Coordinates of C-alpha atoms (C1' of nucleotides) in Angstrom, one line a residue:
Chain J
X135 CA -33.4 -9.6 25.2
X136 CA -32.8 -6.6 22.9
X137 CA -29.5 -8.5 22.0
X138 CA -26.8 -5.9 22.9
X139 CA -23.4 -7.0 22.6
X140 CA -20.3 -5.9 23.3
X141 CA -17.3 -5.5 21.0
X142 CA -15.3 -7.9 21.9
X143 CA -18.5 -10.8 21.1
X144 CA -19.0 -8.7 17.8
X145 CA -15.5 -8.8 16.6
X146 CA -15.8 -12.7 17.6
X147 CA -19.5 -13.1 15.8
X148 CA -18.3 -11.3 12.5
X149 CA -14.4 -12.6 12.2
X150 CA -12.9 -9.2 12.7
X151 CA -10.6 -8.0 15.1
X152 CA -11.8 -5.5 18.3
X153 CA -9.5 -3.0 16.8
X154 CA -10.6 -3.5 13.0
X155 CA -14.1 -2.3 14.3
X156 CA -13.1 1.3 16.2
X157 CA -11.0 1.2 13.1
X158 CA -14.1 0.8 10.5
X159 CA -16.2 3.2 12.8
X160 CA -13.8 6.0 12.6
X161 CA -14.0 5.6 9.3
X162 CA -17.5 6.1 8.8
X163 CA -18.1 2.6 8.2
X164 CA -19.8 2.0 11.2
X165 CA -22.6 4.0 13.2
X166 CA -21.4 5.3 16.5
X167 CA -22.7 2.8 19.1
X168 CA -24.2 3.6 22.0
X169 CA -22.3 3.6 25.3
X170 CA -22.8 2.1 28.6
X171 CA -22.3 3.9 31.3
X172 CA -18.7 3.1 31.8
X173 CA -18.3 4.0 28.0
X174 CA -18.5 0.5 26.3
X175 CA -19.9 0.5 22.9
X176 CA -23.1 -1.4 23.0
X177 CA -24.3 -3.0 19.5
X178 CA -27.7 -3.8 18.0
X179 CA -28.1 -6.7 17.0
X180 CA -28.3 -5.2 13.8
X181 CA -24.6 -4.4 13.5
X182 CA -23.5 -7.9 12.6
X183 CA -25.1 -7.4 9.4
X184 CA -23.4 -4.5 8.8
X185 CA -20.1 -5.4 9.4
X186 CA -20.8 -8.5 6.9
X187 CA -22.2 -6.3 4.4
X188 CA -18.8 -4.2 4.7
X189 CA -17.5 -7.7 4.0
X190 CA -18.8 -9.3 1.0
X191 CA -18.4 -5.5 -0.5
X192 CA -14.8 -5.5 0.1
X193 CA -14.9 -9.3 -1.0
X194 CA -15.8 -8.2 -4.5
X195 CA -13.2 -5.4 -4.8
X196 CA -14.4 -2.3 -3.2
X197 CA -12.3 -0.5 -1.1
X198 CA -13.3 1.1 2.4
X199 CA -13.6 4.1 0.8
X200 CA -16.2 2.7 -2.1
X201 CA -17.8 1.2 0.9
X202 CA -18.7 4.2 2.7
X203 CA -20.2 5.4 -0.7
X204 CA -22.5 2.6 -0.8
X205 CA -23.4 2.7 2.6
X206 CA -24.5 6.2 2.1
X207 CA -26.7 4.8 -0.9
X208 CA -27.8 2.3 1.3
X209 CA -29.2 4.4 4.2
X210 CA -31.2 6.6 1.9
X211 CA -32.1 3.7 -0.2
X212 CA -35.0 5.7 -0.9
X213 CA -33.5 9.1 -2.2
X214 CA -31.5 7.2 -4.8
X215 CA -32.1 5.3 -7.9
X216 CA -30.8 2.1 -9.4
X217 CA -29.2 3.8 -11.8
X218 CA -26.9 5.5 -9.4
X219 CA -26.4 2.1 -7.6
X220 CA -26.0 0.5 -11.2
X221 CA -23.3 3.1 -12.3
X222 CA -21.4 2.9 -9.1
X223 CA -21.0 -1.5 -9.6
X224 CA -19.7 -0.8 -12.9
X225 CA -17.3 1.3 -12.3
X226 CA -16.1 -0.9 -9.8
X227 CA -16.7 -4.2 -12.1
X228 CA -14.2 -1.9 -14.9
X229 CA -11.7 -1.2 -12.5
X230 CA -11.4 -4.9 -11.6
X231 CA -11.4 -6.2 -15.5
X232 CA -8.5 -4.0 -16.0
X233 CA -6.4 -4.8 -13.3
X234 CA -6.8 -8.4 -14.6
X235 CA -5.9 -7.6 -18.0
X236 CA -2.8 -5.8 -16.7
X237 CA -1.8 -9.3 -14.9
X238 CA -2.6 -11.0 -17.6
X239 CA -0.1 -8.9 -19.8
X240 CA 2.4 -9.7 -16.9
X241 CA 1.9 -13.2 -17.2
X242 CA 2.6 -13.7 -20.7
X243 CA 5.5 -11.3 -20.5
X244 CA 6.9 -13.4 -17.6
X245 CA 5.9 -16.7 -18.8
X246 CA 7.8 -16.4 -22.2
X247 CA 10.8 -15.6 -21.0
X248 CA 10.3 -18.4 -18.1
X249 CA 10.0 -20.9 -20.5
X250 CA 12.6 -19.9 -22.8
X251 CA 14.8 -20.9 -19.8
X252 CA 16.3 -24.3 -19.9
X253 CA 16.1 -24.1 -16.1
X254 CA 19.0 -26.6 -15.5
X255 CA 21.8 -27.3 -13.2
X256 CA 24.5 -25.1 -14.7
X257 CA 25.8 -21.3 -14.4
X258 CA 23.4 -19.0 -15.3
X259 CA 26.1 -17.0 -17.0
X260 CA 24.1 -17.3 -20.1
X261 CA 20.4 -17.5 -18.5
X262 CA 18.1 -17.0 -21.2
X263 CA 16.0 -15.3 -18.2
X264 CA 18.2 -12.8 -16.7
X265 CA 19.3 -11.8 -20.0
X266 CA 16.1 -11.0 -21.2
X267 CA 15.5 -8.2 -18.4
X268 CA 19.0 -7.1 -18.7
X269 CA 18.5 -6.9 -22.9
X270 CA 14.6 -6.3 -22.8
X271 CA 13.7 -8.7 -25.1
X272 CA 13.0 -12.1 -25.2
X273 CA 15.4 -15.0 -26.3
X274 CA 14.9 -14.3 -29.9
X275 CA 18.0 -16.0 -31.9
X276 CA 20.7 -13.9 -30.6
X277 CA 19.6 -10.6 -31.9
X278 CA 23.1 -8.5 -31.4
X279 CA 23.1 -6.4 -28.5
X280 CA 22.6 -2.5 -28.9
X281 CA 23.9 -1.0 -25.7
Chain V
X246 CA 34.3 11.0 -22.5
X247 CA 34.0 8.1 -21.1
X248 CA 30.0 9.2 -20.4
X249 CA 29.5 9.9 -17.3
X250 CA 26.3 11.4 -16.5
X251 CA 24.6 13.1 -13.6
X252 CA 21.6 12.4 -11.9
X253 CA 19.1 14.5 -14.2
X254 CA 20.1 13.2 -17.3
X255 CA 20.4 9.4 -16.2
X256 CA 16.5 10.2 -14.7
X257 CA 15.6 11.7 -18.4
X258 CA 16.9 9.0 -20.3
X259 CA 15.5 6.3 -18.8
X260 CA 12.3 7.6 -18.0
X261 CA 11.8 8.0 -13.7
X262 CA 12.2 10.7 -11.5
X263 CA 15.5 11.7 -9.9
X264 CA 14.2 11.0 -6.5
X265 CA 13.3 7.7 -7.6
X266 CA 16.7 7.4 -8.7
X267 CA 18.4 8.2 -5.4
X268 CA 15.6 6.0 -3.6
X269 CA 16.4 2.8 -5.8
X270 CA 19.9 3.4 -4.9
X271 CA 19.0 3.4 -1.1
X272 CA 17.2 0.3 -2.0
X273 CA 20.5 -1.7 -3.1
X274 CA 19.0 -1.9 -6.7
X275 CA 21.4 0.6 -7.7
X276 CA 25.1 0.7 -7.4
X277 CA 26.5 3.6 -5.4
X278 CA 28.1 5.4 -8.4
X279 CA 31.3 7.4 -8.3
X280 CA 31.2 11.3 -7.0
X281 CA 32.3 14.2 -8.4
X282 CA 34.7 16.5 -6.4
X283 CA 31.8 18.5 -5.0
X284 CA 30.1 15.1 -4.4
X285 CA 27.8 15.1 -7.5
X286 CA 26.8 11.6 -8.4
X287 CA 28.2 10.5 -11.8
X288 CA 26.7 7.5 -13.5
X289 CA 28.4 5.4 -16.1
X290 CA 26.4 4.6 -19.4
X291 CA 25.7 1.3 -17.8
X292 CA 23.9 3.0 -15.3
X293 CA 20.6 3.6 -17.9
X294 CA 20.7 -0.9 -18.6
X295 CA 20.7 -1.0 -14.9
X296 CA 17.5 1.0 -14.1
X297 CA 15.8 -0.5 -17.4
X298 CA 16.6 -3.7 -16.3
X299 CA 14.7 -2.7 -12.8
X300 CA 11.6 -1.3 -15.2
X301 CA 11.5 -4.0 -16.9
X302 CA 11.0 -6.3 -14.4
X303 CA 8.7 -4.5 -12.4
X304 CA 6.8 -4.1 -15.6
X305 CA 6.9 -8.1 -15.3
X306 CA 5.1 -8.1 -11.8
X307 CA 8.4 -8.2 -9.7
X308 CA 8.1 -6.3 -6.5
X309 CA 11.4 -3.8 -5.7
X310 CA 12.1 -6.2 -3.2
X311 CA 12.3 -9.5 -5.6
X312 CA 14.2 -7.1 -8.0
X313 CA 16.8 -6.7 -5.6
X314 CA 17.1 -10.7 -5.2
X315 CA 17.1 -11.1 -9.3
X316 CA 19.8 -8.1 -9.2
X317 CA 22.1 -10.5 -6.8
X318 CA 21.3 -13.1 -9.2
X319 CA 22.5 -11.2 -12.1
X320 CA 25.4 -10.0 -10.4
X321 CA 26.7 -13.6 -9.4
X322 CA 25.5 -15.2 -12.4
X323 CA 28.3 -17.6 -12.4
X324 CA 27.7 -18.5 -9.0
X325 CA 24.1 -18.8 -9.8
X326 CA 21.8 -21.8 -11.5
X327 CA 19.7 -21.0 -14.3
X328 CA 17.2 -23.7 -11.9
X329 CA 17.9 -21.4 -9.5
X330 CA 16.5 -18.3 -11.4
X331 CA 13.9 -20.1 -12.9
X332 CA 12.2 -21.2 -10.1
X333 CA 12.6 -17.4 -8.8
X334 CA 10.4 -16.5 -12.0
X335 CA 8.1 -19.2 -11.4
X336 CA 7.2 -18.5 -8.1
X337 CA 6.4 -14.9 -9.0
X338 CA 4.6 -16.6 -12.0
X339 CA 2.4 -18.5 -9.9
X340 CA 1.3 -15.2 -7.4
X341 CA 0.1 -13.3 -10.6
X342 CA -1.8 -16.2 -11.4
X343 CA -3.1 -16.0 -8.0
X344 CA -4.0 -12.6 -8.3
X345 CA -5.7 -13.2 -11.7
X346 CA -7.9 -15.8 -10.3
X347 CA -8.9 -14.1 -7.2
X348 CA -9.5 -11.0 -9.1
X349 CA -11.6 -13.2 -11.5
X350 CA -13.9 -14.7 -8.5
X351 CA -14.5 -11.0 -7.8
X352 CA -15.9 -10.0 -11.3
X353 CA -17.8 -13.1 -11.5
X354 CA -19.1 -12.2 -8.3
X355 CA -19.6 -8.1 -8.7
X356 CA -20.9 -9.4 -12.2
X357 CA -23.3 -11.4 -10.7
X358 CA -25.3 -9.1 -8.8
X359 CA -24.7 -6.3 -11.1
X360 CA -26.1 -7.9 -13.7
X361 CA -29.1 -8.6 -11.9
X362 CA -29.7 -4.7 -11.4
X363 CA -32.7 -2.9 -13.4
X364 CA -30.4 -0.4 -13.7
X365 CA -33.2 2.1 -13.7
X366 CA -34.3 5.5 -12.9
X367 CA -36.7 4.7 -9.8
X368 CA -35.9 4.6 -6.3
X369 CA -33.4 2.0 -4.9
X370 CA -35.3 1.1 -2.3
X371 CA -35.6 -2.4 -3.3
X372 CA -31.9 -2.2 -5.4
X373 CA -30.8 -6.2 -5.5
X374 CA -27.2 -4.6 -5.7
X375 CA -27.4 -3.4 -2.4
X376 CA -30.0 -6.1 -1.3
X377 CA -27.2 -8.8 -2.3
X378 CA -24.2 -6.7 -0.4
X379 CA -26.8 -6.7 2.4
X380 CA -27.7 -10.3 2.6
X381 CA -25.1 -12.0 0.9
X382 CA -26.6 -13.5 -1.4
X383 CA -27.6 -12.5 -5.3
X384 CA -31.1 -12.4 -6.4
X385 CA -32.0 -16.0 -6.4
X386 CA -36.2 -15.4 -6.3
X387 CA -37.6 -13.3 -3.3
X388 CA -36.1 -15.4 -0.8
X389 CA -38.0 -13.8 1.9
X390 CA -35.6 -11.6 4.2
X391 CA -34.1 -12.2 7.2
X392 CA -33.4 -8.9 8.5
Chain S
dA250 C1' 28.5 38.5 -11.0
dT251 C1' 24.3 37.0 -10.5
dA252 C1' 20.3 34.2 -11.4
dA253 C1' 18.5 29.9 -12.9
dA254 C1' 19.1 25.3 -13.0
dC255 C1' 21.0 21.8 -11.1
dC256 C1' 22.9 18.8 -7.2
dC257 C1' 23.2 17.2 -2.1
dT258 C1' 21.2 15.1 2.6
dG259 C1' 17.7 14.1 5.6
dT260 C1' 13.3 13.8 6.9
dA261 C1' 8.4 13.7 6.4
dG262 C1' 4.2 12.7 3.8
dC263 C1' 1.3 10.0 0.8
dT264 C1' -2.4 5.7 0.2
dA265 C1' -4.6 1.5 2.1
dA266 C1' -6.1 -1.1 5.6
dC267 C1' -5.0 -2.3 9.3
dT268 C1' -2.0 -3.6 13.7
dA269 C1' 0.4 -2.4 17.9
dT270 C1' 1.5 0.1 21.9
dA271 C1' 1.0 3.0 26.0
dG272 C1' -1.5 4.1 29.7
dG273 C1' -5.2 3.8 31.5
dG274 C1' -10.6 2.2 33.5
dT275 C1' -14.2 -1.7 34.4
dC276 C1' -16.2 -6.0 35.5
dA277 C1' -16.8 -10.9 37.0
dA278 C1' -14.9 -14.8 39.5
dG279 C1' -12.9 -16.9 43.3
Chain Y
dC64 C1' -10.0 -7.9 47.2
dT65 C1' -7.3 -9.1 43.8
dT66 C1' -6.5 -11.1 39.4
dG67 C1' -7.4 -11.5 34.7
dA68 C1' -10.2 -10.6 30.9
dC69 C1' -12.2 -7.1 28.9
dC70 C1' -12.9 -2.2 27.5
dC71 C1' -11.4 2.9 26.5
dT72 C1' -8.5 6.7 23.8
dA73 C1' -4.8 8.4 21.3
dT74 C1' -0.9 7.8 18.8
dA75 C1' 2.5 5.5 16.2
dG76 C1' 4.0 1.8 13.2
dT77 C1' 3.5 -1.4 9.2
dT78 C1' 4.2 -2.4 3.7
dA79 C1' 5.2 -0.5 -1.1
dG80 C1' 6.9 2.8 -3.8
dC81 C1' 7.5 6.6 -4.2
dT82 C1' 7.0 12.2 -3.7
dA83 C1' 7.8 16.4 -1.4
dC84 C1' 9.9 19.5 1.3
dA85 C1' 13.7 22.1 3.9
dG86 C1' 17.9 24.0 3.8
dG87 C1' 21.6 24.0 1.9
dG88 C1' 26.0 23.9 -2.0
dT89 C1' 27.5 24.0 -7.3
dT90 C1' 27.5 25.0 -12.2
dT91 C1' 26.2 27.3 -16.1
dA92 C1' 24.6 30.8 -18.9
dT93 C1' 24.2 35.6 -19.6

DNA sequence: ATAAACCCTGTAGCTAACTATAGGGTCAAG
DNA sequence: CTTGACCCTATAGTTAGCTACAGGGTTTAT
């Protein structure tokens, strides 16, 4: 009755690997089970929600370590405020609008000088592509070299 | 004259460490230069296009890795196709727009929840940041818990 | 001539998030 | 009673891109 599983059925119920869970409880991610006699971790049911809510937190961009930060907000719900919670999200929701921005920079960098390559069957002796890295700047109507 | 340069000042003029320097070269991206008698590496002015050329495209989004493929390119370019360089770049094109779009799910998603968040000073006992990392799923109108 | 600044090799460490391996013990089925 | 599936710990390896020693030799400036 009092569902407790072992960590093989967890690993199975939540879509992690046996090894990803030691791994997550070593790291303070999750509780320390209790044993049975012969030493097997024996989970609540309780623990499949936990290992999801590590989950969808790492599914929006936090890292194990973020996670153990909001865990600890999340066990003493009561001692923190929103605010801290609130703070913590927007850091987070920063972090991941700058990484985009620096891809998006990449993108356009890369995509100009892809399509300023004719792409075609021949040498790339001249290739508008490689050239560009080597010079550092785009096509641009032969703009004589400087090296 | 013809410039030759050690290691320091070919790591000051283009910008990276020296370490990084002698680690590229153990990465094939650089050239084993010459050696002095007393086994001093001594770079050619080339040398500085070289590691730009490796900046540059890592500044692009291309891993050390890809570098040293676009490096083999560049050194057979007559051998190579522009097609074949081109479809090089477009493939690396096409991750960071994979990156970009996953990393966009996850601020619509962090966004989501966050914005949902009082954001004030009281107790977090009832946070719907945490609530939503706990349930998996935002807000959406006291649908009653399952917990 | 001596000290600082530079160079060399080789190896180890760092972060992140696992994954794998070695060398065991336990448990259920047939 | 043995086989196979499962569990345990502890340690090492993985990828990426460096960075930091340790323990030397060389060059340069004073």
């Amino acid at each position: 009755m009092s569902g407790s599983y072992k960590i093989g059925s967890l690993a199975k119920a939540s879509g992690v690997s046996v090894e990803t869970l030691r791994f997550y409880e070593k790291q303070g991610l999750l509780p320390e089970p209790n044993r049975s006699e012969s030493g097997y971790r024996l989970y609540p049911e309780s623990a499949r929600n936990q290992v999801e809510f590590i989950l969808r937190a790492k599914a929006v961009g936090f890292s194990l370590k973020d996670i153990a930060g909001l865990l600890d907000l999340e066990v003493n719900r009561e001692q923190e405020t929103c605010q801290t919670v609130k703070r913590f999200a927007e850091e987070k929701l920063m972090e991941i609008e700058n990484k985009i921005q620096e891809l998006q920079q990449m993108r356009t960098a890369l995509k100009q000088i892809t399509d300023a390559c004719c792409g075609g069957p021949l040498p790339a002796s001249h290739c508008t592509i490689l050239t560009a890295l080597a010079d550092g700047h785009p096509d641009k109507e032969k703009q004589h070299a400087t090296y």
